[in-house]
Short mmCIF file of C-alpha atoms in Angstrom, two decimals:
data_model
loop_
_atom_site.label_atom_id
_atom_site.label_comp_id
_atom_site.label_asym_id
_atom_site.label_seq_id
_atom_site.Cartn_x
_atom_site.Cartn_y
_atom_site.Cartn_z
CA MET H 1 69.31 89.98 113.20
CA SER H 2 66.02 88.08 113.28
CA ARG H 3 64.15 91.06 111.77
CA LEU H 4 66.13 90.54 108.54
CA PHE H 5 64.24 87.29 108.07
CA SER H 6 60.79 88.44 109.13
CA THR H 7 57.96 88.55 106.58
CA ARG H 8 55.20 91.10 106.32
CA PRO H 9 52.24 91.22 103.92
CA GLY H 10 53.21 92.97 100.69
CA ASP H 11 56.96 92.39 101.11
CA ASP H 12 59.00 92.19 97.94
CA GLY H 13 62.06 89.93 97.80
CA LEU H 14 62.26 86.35 99.00
CA PRO H 15 60.13 84.98 101.84
CA GLY H 16 61.82 85.27 105.24
CA PRO H 17 63.01 81.65 105.67
CA GLU H 18 64.50 81.55 102.15
CA ARG H 19 66.58 84.66 102.81
CA ARG H 20 68.84 82.87 105.31
CA LEU H 21 70.52 80.49 102.88
CA ALA H 22 70.64 83.10 100.12
CA VAL H 23 72.39 85.70 102.28
CA LEU H 24 74.77 83.05 103.63
CA ALA H 25 75.82 82.28 100.05
CA LEU H 26 76.55 85.98 99.46
CA ILE H 27 78.46 86.30 102.73
CA LEU H 28 80.74 83.34 101.97
CA GLY H 29 81.38 84.49 98.39
CA THR H 30 82.20 88.03 99.51
CA LEU H 31 84.47 86.82 102.30
CA MET H 32 86.55 84.73 99.92
CA ALA H 33 87.05 87.59 97.48
CA VAL H 34 87.87 90.16 100.19
CA VAL H 35 90.06 88.01 102.44
CA ASP H 36 92.07 86.88 99.42
CA VAL H 37 93.51 90.35 98.81
CA THR H 38 94.83 91.08 102.29
CA MET H 39 95.77 87.47 103.01
CA ILE H 40 97.93 87.06 99.91
CA ASN H 41 99.71 90.39 100.56
CA ILE H 42 101.25 88.82 103.65
CA ALA H 43 102.62 85.94 101.56
CA LEU H 44 104.36 88.00 98.85
CA PRO H 45 107.86 87.72 100.39
CA SER H 46 107.44 83.93 100.72
CA ILE H 47 106.18 83.65 97.14
CA ALA H 48 109.14 85.68 95.84
CA ARG H 49 111.60 83.49 97.75
CA ASP H 50 110.07 80.11 96.80
CA LEU H 51 109.59 80.97 93.11
CA ASP H 52 113.00 82.71 92.91
CA VAL H 53 111.67 86.01 91.59
CA SER H 54 112.19 89.62 92.65
CA ALA H 55 109.85 91.34 95.07
CA ALA H 56 108.80 93.75 92.30
CA ARG H 57 107.61 90.84 90.14
CA ALA H 58 105.93 89.10 93.07
CA VAL H 59 103.79 92.19 93.68
CA TRP H 60 101.96 91.36 90.45
CA VAL H 61 100.41 88.39 92.23
CA THR H 62 98.26 90.99 93.99
CA ASN H 63 98.17 93.66 91.29
CA LEU H 64 96.94 91.41 88.50
CA TYR H 65 94.09 90.05 90.63
CA GLN H 66 92.91 93.56 91.48
CA ILE H 67 93.28 94.95 87.95
CA VAL H 68 91.36 92.11 86.30
CA CYS H 69 88.65 92.22 88.95
CA ALA H 70 88.20 95.99 88.59
CA ALA H 71 88.29 95.97 84.78
CA PHE H 72 85.48 93.40 84.46
CA LEU H 73 83.03 94.68 87.11
CA LEU H 74 80.80 96.58 84.67
CA VAL H 75 81.03 93.82 82.06
CA CYS H 76 79.95 91.13 84.50
CA ALA H 77 77.09 93.24 85.85
CA SER H 78 75.73 93.73 82.34
CA PHE H 79 76.28 90.11 81.28
CA SER H 80 74.28 88.92 84.29
CA GLU H 81 71.15 90.44 82.76
CA MET H 82 71.40 87.99 79.87
CA VAL H 83 72.27 84.80 81.77
CA SER H 84 70.59 85.76 85.10
CA ARG H 85 72.41 86.89 88.23
CA ARG H 86 72.13 83.48 89.88
CA ARG H 87 73.88 81.70 87.00
CA LEU H 88 76.62 84.31 86.75
CA TYR H 89 77.20 84.28 90.51
CA VAL H 90 77.51 80.49 90.53
CA ALA H 91 79.79 80.56 87.46
CA GLY H 92 81.97 83.23 89.06
CA LEU H 93 82.26 81.24 92.28
CA ALA H 94 83.13 78.08 90.37
CA LEU H 95 85.82 79.89 88.38
CA PHE H 96 87.24 81.42 91.57
CA VAL H 97 87.42 78.03 93.30
CA LEU H 98 89.01 76.25 90.31
CA ALA H 99 91.52 79.07 89.85
CA SER H 100 92.35 78.86 93.58
CA LEU H 101 93.17 75.18 93.11
CA GLY H 102 95.36 76.06 90.13
CA ALA H 103 97.15 78.77 92.11
CA ALA H 104 97.78 76.34 94.97
CA LEU H 105 99.40 73.90 92.52
CA ALA H 106 101.36 76.51 90.52
CA ARG H 107 105.13 76.18 90.66
CA SER H 108 106.13 79.14 88.53
CA LEU H 109 105.25 82.81 88.67
CA GLU H 110 103.84 82.73 85.13
CA TRP H 111 101.28 80.03 85.93
CA LEU H 112 100.47 81.65 89.26
CA LEU H 113 99.70 84.92 87.47
CA VAL H 114 97.41 83.12 85.00
CA PHE H 115 95.37 81.64 87.83
CA ARG H 116 95.37 84.93 89.73
CA ALA H 117 93.87 86.63 86.66
CA LEU H 118 91.16 83.94 86.54
CA GLN H 119 90.54 84.44 90.24
CA GLY H 120 90.09 88.15 89.58
CA LEU H 121 87.56 87.43 86.83
CA GLY H 122 85.62 85.12 89.14
CA ALA H 123 85.66 87.71 91.90
CA ALA H 124 84.39 90.37 89.47
CA ALA H 125 81.41 88.15 88.62
CA THR H 126 80.37 87.84 92.27
CA LEU H 127 81.24 91.31 93.58
CA SER H 128 79.66 93.20 90.66
CA ILE H 129 76.15 91.85 91.30
CA GLY H 130 76.25 91.34 95.08
CA PRO H 131 74.44 94.59 96.02
CA SER H 132 71.70 93.99 93.42
CA LEU H 133 71.18 90.49 94.81
CA TYR H 134 70.69 91.97 98.28
CA ARG H 135 68.01 94.18 96.76
CA SER H 136 66.35 91.17 95.16
CA ILE H 137 66.56 89.00 98.30
CA PHE H 138 65.40 91.51 100.92
CA PRO H 139 62.29 93.70 100.97
CA THR H 140 62.92 97.41 100.49
CA ARG H 141 62.04 98.11 104.12
CA LEU H 142 65.07 96.03 105.21
CA LEU H 143 67.55 96.94 102.48
CA GLY H 144 69.57 99.31 104.69
CA SER H 145 69.95 96.62 107.35
CA ALA H 146 70.98 94.08 104.71
CA LEU H 147 73.63 96.40 103.26
CA GLY H 148 74.82 97.08 106.80
CA LEU H 149 75.38 93.35 107.16
CA SER H 150 77.30 93.41 103.88
CA ALA H 151 79.52 96.22 105.21
CA LEU H 152 80.18 94.14 108.33
CA VAL H 153 81.26 91.17 106.19
CA VAL H 154 83.61 93.26 104.03
CA ALA H 155 85.18 94.98 107.05
CA GLY H 156 85.54 91.66 108.83
CA GLY H 157 87.23 90.16 105.80
CA TYR H 158 89.74 92.98 105.55
CA ALA H 159 90.43 92.76 109.28
CA ALA H 160 90.79 88.96 109.33
CA GLY H 161 92.86 88.59 106.15
CA PRO H 162 96.32 89.57 107.48
CA ALA H 163 95.84 87.62 110.72
CA LEU H 164 94.61 84.52 108.89
CA GLY H 165 97.46 84.73 106.38
CA GLY H 166 100.04 85.13 109.14
CA LEU H 167 98.58 82.22 111.09
CA VAL H 168 98.64 79.86 108.09
CA LEU H 169 102.16 80.89 107.08
CA SER H 170 103.42 80.24 110.59
CA VAL H 171 102.73 76.51 110.15
CA LEU H 172 102.24 75.90 106.40
CA SER H 173 103.55 77.16 103.05
CA TRP H 174 101.89 79.83 100.89
CA PRO H 175 100.00 77.44 98.52
CA TRP H 176 97.76 76.54 101.45
CA LEU H 177 96.42 80.10 101.45
CA PHE H 178 94.82 79.35 98.07
CA ALA H 179 93.77 75.87 99.12
CA LEU H 180 91.72 77.38 101.97
CA HIS H 181 89.22 78.63 99.40
CA LEU H 182 88.30 75.11 98.27
CA PRO H 183 86.08 73.89 101.16
CA LEU H 184 84.55 77.32 101.70
CA GLY H 185 83.97 77.74 97.99
CA LEU H 186 82.24 74.38 97.58
CA VAL H 187 79.82 75.18 100.42
CA SER H 188 79.15 78.61 98.93
CA LEU H 189 78.55 77.07 95.50
CA TRP H 190 75.95 74.66 96.86
CA LEU H 191 74.17 77.42 98.77
CA ALA H 192 74.18 79.82 95.81
CA TRP H 193 72.77 77.24 93.39
CA ARG H 194 70.06 76.21 95.85
CA ALA H 195 69.02 79.50 97.43
CA LEU H 196 69.69 82.53 95.20
CA PRO H 197 66.64 84.00 93.42
CA ARG H 198 65.86 82.37 90.09
CA GLU H 199 65.33 84.75 87.19
CA THR H 200 64.78 84.67 83.47
CA GLY H 201 67.54 86.41 81.55
CA ARG H 202 66.51 89.23 79.26
CA ARG H 203 66.37 88.74 75.52
CA GLY H 204 68.59 90.85 73.35
CA GLY H 205 72.19 91.25 72.38
CA PHE H 206 75.22 91.94 74.51
CA ASP H 207 77.17 95.14 73.96
CA GLY H 208 80.47 93.52 72.99
CA ARG H 209 82.12 96.71 71.78
CA GLY H 210 81.05 98.49 74.95
CA ALA H 211 82.47 95.63 77.02
CA LEU H 212 85.83 95.87 75.24
CA GLY H 213 85.87 99.64 75.75
CA SER H 214 85.04 99.24 79.44
CA VAL H 215 87.83 96.72 80.01
CA ILE H 216 90.41 98.89 78.22
CA MET H 217 89.20 102.05 79.98
CA LEU H 218 89.28 100.58 83.49
CA GLY H 219 92.30 98.33 82.97
CA SER H 220 94.46 101.16 81.65
CA PHE H 221 93.24 103.45 84.44
CA PHE H 222 94.34 100.98 87.11
CA LEU H 223 97.66 100.43 85.37
CA ALA H 224 98.14 104.21 85.35
CA MET H 225 97.36 104.37 89.07
CA ASP H 226 99.71 101.45 89.76
CA THR H 227 102.64 103.01 87.91
CA LEU H 228 101.95 106.36 89.56
CA GLY H 229 101.78 104.76 93.00
CA HIS H 230 105.07 102.91 92.47
CA ALA H 231 106.95 105.99 91.25
CA ALA H 232 107.46 104.63 87.73
CA PRO H 233 108.59 107.03 84.99
CA LEU H 234 105.99 109.73 84.49
CA TRP H 235 105.59 108.97 80.78
CA GLN H 236 104.34 105.47 81.59
CA SER H 237 101.61 106.79 83.88
CA LEU H 238 100.62 109.45 81.35
CA ALA H 239 100.52 106.93 78.50
CA TRP H 240 98.21 104.58 80.40
CA LEU H 241 96.07 107.51 81.55
CA ALA H 242 95.77 108.83 77.99
CA LEU H 243 94.65 105.40 76.81
CA SER H 244 92.07 105.33 79.61
CA VAL H 245 90.71 108.77 78.69
CA VAL H 246 90.46 108.01 74.96
CA SER H 247 88.85 104.60 75.47
CA GLY H 248 86.56 106.14 78.09
CA ALA H 249 85.33 108.77 75.64
CA LEU H 250 84.69 106.09 73.01
CA PHE H 251 82.96 103.93 75.62
CA LEU H 252 80.57 106.71 76.66
CA ARG H 253 79.82 107.48 73.02
CA ARG H 254 79.01 103.83 72.46
CA GLN H 255 76.72 103.73 75.52
CA ARG H 256 74.51 106.47 74.07
CA ARG H 257 73.95 104.40 70.91
CA ALA H 258 73.87 100.78 72.13
CA SER H 259 70.51 99.03 72.38
CA HIS H 260 71.62 97.26 75.58
CA PRO H 261 74.35 99.49 77.03
CA LEU H 262 76.66 98.29 79.78
CA LEU H 263 76.19 101.60 81.57
CA PRO H 264 72.68 102.92 80.78
CA PRO H 265 72.87 106.73 80.50
CA ARG H 266 69.46 107.17 82.13
CA LEU H 267 70.89 105.71 85.34
CA PHE H 268 72.89 108.92 85.80
CA GLN H 269 69.88 111.11 85.07
CA VAL H 270 68.77 110.42 88.65
CA ALA H 271 70.20 113.18 90.86
CA ARG H 272 70.21 111.07 94.04
CA PHE H 273 72.16 108.33 92.29
CA ARG H 274 74.74 110.71 90.82
CA LEU H 275 75.37 112.36 94.18
CA ALA H 276 75.58 109.03 96.02
CA VAL H 277 78.13 107.76 93.47
CA SER H 278 80.17 110.96 93.85
CA ALA H 279 80.13 110.73 97.65
CA SER H 280 81.12 107.06 97.55
CA GLY H 281 84.03 107.53 95.18
CA LEU H 282 85.46 110.48 97.12
CA ALA H 283 85.08 108.74 100.48
CA PHE H 284 86.92 105.68 99.17
CA VAL H 285 89.69 107.96 97.90
CA GLY H 286 90.08 109.11 101.49
CA GLN H 287 90.04 105.59 102.91
CA GLY H 288 92.37 104.09 100.29
CA LEU H 289 94.78 106.97 100.74
CA ALA H 290 94.73 106.68 104.53
CA PHE H 291 95.39 102.94 104.60
CA VAL H 292 98.65 103.37 102.69
CA ALA H 293 99.73 106.70 104.19
CA LEU H 294 99.25 105.48 107.76
CA THR H 295 101.54 102.52 107.14
CA PHE H 296 104.36 104.97 106.38
CA LEU H 297 103.33 107.27 109.23
CA PHE H 298 103.39 104.55 111.87
CA GLN H 299 106.57 102.80 110.70
CA GLN H 300 108.75 105.57 109.27
CA GLU H 301 107.64 108.62 111.24
CA MET H 302 106.83 106.95 114.57
CA GLY H 303 109.31 104.05 114.37
CA LEU H 304 106.77 101.30 115.09
CA SER H 305 107.23 97.69 114.02
CA PRO H 306 105.03 96.03 111.36
CA LEU H 307 103.31 94.04 114.12
CA HIS H 308 102.44 97.19 116.06
CA THR H 309 101.26 98.80 112.83
CA ALA H 310 98.93 95.87 112.14
CA TRP H 311 97.42 96.23 115.62
CA LEU H 312 96.92 99.96 115.12
CA PHE H 313 94.89 99.30 111.97
CA THR H 314 92.52 96.94 113.79
CA PRO H 315 90.15 99.57 115.29
CA TRP H 316 89.16 100.87 111.84
CA PRO H 317 87.55 97.68 110.42
CA VAL H 318 86.33 96.59 113.86
CA ALA H 319 84.49 99.91 114.26
CA ILE H 320 82.90 99.42 110.82
CA MET H 321 81.79 95.93 111.87
CA LEU H 322 80.14 97.33 115.01
CA VAL H 323 78.66 100.51 113.56
CA GLY H 324 77.76 99.42 110.01
CA PRO H 325 74.77 97.19 110.85
CA MET H 326 73.36 99.83 113.21
CA ALA H 327 73.73 102.52 110.54
CA GLY H 328 71.98 100.27 108.04
CA ARG H 329 69.02 99.75 110.37
CA LEU H 330 68.72 103.48 111.04
CA ALA H 331 68.88 104.20 107.29
CA ASP H 332 65.68 102.16 106.88
CA ARG H 333 63.91 104.57 109.25
CA VAL H 334 65.47 108.02 108.83
CA ASN H 335 66.89 110.02 105.94
CA PRO H 336 69.95 107.96 104.84
CA SER H 337 71.84 111.04 103.67
CA VAL H 338 71.74 112.46 107.22
CA MET H 339 73.49 109.32 108.53
CA ALA H 340 75.96 109.32 105.64
CA SER H 341 76.79 113.01 106.13
CA LEU H 342 77.38 112.54 109.85
CA GLY H 343 79.69 109.64 109.05
CA LEU H 344 81.70 111.76 106.61
CA VAL H 345 82.12 114.48 109.24
CA LEU H 346 83.52 111.94 111.72
CA LEU H 347 85.77 110.37 109.07
CA MET H 348 87.11 113.80 108.15
CA LEU H 349 87.77 114.64 111.80
CA GLY H 350 89.48 111.28 112.30
CA LEU H 351 91.81 111.81 109.33
CA ALA H 352 92.60 115.35 110.51
CA SER H 353 93.44 114.07 114.01
CA LEU H 354 95.79 111.47 112.48
CA ALA H 355 97.47 114.14 110.36
CA LEU H 356 98.09 116.08 113.58
CA LEU H 357 99.37 113.03 115.47
CA PRO H 358 102.67 113.94 117.18
CA PRO H 359 105.71 111.71 116.46
CA GLY H 360 105.97 110.55 120.08
CA ALA H 361 102.29 109.70 120.49
CA GLY H 362 101.43 106.55 122.44
CA LEU H 363 99.47 103.59 121.13
CA LEU H 364 96.22 104.60 122.83
CA ASP H 365 96.45 108.07 121.33
CA SER H 366 96.63 106.48 117.88
CA LEU H 367 93.96 103.86 118.53
CA TRP H 368 91.12 106.26 119.30
CA ARG H 369 91.85 108.25 116.15
CA MET H 370 91.71 105.08 114.03
CA ALA H 371 88.48 104.08 115.77
CA LEU H 372 86.97 107.50 114.99
CA CYS H 373 87.74 106.97 111.29
CA GLY H 374 86.15 103.52 111.41
CA ILE H 375 83.03 104.82 113.15
CA GLY H 376 82.70 107.55 110.55
CA PHE H 377 83.11 105.20 107.60
CA GLY H 378 80.74 102.68 109.20
CA LEU H 379 78.07 105.38 109.54
CA PHE H 380 78.59 106.51 105.94
CA GLN H 381 78.82 103.37 103.84
CA PRO H 382 75.56 101.38 104.42
CA PRO H 383 73.23 104.42 104.19
CA ASN H 384 75.04 105.68 101.09
CA ASN H 385 74.91 102.25 99.44
CA ARG H 386 71.21 102.12 100.24
CA GLU H 387 70.76 105.47 98.52
CA MET H 388 72.59 104.22 95.43
CA MET H 389 70.52 101.06 95.15
CA THR H 390 67.07 102.49 95.97
CA SER H 391 67.42 105.62 93.83
CA ALA H 392 68.14 103.53 90.73
CA PRO H 393 65.19 102.12 88.76
CA ARG H 394 64.65 98.51 89.80
CA GLU H 395 65.22 97.22 86.28
CA LEU H 396 68.68 98.85 86.39
CA SER H 397 69.66 97.28 89.73
CA THR H 398 72.44 95.19 88.20
CA SER H 399 73.92 98.24 86.45
CA ALA H 400 73.73 100.21 89.71
CA SER H 401 75.43 97.33 91.50
CA GLY H 402 78.27 97.32 88.96
CA VAL H 403 78.68 101.08 89.33
CA LEU H 404 78.77 100.73 93.13
CA SER H 405 81.56 98.14 93.01
CA THR H 406 83.52 99.99 90.32
CA THR H 407 83.28 103.31 92.16
CA ARG H 408 84.66 101.74 95.33
CA THR H 409 87.59 100.18 93.48
CA VAL H 410 88.40 103.29 91.44
CA GLY H 411 88.32 105.48 94.56
CA GLN H 412 90.62 103.19 96.53
CA SER H 413 93.09 102.89 93.67
CA LEU H 414 93.19 106.64 93.13
CA GLY H 415 93.85 107.16 96.85
CA VAL H 416 96.73 104.67 96.80
CA ALA H 417 98.20 106.29 93.69
CA LEU H 418 98.04 109.76 95.27
CA VAL H 419 100.06 108.55 98.24
CA GLY H 420 102.71 107.11 95.92
CA ALA H 421 102.87 110.31 93.90
CA PHE H 422 103.21 112.54 96.97
CA LEU H 423 105.84 110.32 98.56
CA ALA H 424 107.77 110.18 95.28
CA ALA H 425 107.80 113.97 95.36
CA SER H 426 109.25 113.81 98.91
CA ALA H 427 106.11 115.38 100.40
CA PRO H 428 105.43 114.74 104.11
CA VAL H 429 103.12 111.78 104.68
CA GLN H 430 100.88 114.02 106.79
CA MET H 431 100.13 116.05 103.66
CA THR H 432 98.53 113.01 102.03
CA LEU H 433 96.21 112.67 105.03
CA TRP H 434 95.12 116.29 104.53
CA ILE H 435 94.38 115.41 100.90
CA GLY H 436 92.19 112.62 102.28
CA CYS H 437 90.39 115.16 104.46
CA PHE H 438 89.76 117.31 101.39
CA ALA H 439 88.33 114.33 99.49
CA CYS H 440 85.99 113.64 102.42
CA LEU H 441 84.95 117.30 102.45
CA LEU H 442 83.95 117.06 98.78
CA ALA H 443 82.07 113.84 99.57
CA LEU H 444 80.27 115.65 102.40
CA LEU H 445 79.18 118.45 100.05
CA ALA H 446 77.74 115.86 97.64
CA SER H 447 75.96 114.11 100.51
CA LEU H 448 74.48 117.36 101.83
CA ALA H 449 73.28 118.30 98.34
CA ARG H 450 71.14 115.17 98.04
CA MET H 451 69.69 115.45 101.57
CA PRO H 452 66.41 117.16 100.58
CA LEU H 453 65.97 114.76 97.64
CA ALA H 454 66.46 111.73 99.89
CA GLY H 455 64.09 113.16 102.48
CA ALA H 456 61.40 113.75 99.87
CA ALA H 457 61.89 110.24 98.49
CA GLN H 458 61.57 108.69 101.93
CA GLY H 459 58.39 110.64 102.53
CA HIS H 460 56.94 109.02 99.40
CA GLY H 461 57.69 105.46 100.50
CA GLN H 462 61.27 104.92 99.35
CA PRO H 463 60.93 105.00 95.56
CA SER H 464 63.10 102.68 93.60
CA ALA H 465 62.63 104.25 90.21
CA ALA H 466 63.12 107.78 89.07
CA ALA H 467 60.83 109.88 86.95
CA PRO H 468 62.17 111.18 83.65
CA PRO H 469 64.60 113.99 84.26
CA GLU H 470 62.33 116.63 82.81
CA GLN H 471 59.81 115.98 85.59
CA GLY H 472 62.37 116.93 88.24
CA ALA H 473 63.77 114.99 91.14
CA GLU H 474 60.83 115.97 93.34
CA GLN H 475 58.42 113.96 91.19
CA GLN H 476 60.25 110.64 91.23
CA GLY H 477 57.98 107.62 90.99
CA THR H 478 57.08 105.55 94.00
CA MET H 479 57.17 102.05 92.59
CA ALA H 480 59.66 100.87 95.21
CA ALA H 481 58.37 98.26 97.54
CA HIS H 482 55.49 96.73 95.67
CA PRO H 483 56.04 93.34 94.02
CA LEU H 484 54.38 94.51 90.81
CA SER H 485 57.12 97.07 90.34
CA ARG H 486 59.62 94.46 89.14
CA SER H 487 60.91 94.44 85.65
CA PRO H 488 59.22 91.90 83.36
CA HIS H 489 62.20 89.55 83.35
CA GLU H 490 62.79 89.53 87.11
CA HIS H 491 61.31 86.66 89.10
CA PRO H 492 62.91 86.50 92.53
CA GLY H 493 60.93 83.63 93.90
CA ARG H 494 62.34 80.12 93.74
CA HIS H 495 60.66 77.79 91.23
#
């Protein structure tokens, strides 16, 4: 851990001692946003009972948060370039904390949903630019290790959320789950304002029409996935999906013409970036699908209780917590795509072993299969995230960060929706796990395709900007780790 805060001559990013407070601010902000999802899920029955609403309506306490957060990821990433990432991160944290207070005080479902939407917007502001802030805080030589730490935090949050929610609800009522964010949020706010890199926002307009198109495109996509996953009438899913496709086409057309596009087209002209995005999205389809499918497998097929099911899920995030930081460190030294590809192989084998799990299998037989999946995903995610962030031009770091967060959310939602669709069609739950294996296989093919490109890039000193596409991927620039390679408006040092 101490090497993350070491300083060498020529390092970009913040000086070693200043990194500690900055990364602590990111850790606390990420933990709040991640823990909130799994923690509140546990409280949905209590919320439905106390507010006298149906379980179907109470589910929107979770759905609305996730939909708003996902729909605004790209918008927030782009907006941060105008106001600076530090200001947007602090504003997002402040909104999240104030909305948490409002949710804790809400006494009707309608007001609770309003504050949950505001929480989602605040979470989008912090999660969309988190990876780019890691790139600004840490030198390029340590970026893999830093993103491994980020993977540990996210996995720890997902693992701790249900347990923390259950513990609080055993002694207190559900509003206290929201109130927990207040002290943690205030500390995170102080740290973020004091320690995050100070920058000068770029001059120029904001792509308002592109932002509206992005929100409609992503929002309608997640509504389509939600209706599909909950076995709603097919016409509803198709209507939302059609709206997403049409708005998406208009959005992409707008991006080619806008002077300051939300999603710069030249970002996807980098082959390494495109392949890393493809691998990430497909891998998260597999993970999102597995998390829902395994709940049905353990409880309906194997007859286990919800408590036993919760324990069986524990090895997956715990394995990510243990393996992720190590994979990040190795990705700083060896070809990251090799590590990511090995992780995808293990994840695919783990999902296949779960699909073949016999109905009468014991707990230990299930635990090692879950651990294998976690080890595989832990080996894949930090190196792949490093590839996404270092292959993008440095001046497009915030856009790459928004794409990273959006890809993760889209992949997970698509995986969940596929489970719902297959179960609605009375397909065996094991079949959905085989679909997850197929998604991981496609991710593996994308990862293997970029292996020579990543190896060549590493041999040239980890470039952070790509040459124009007509020069070929082999001739990508090598302006990665030198401080002079920053964009003119980026000043990571503290004033």
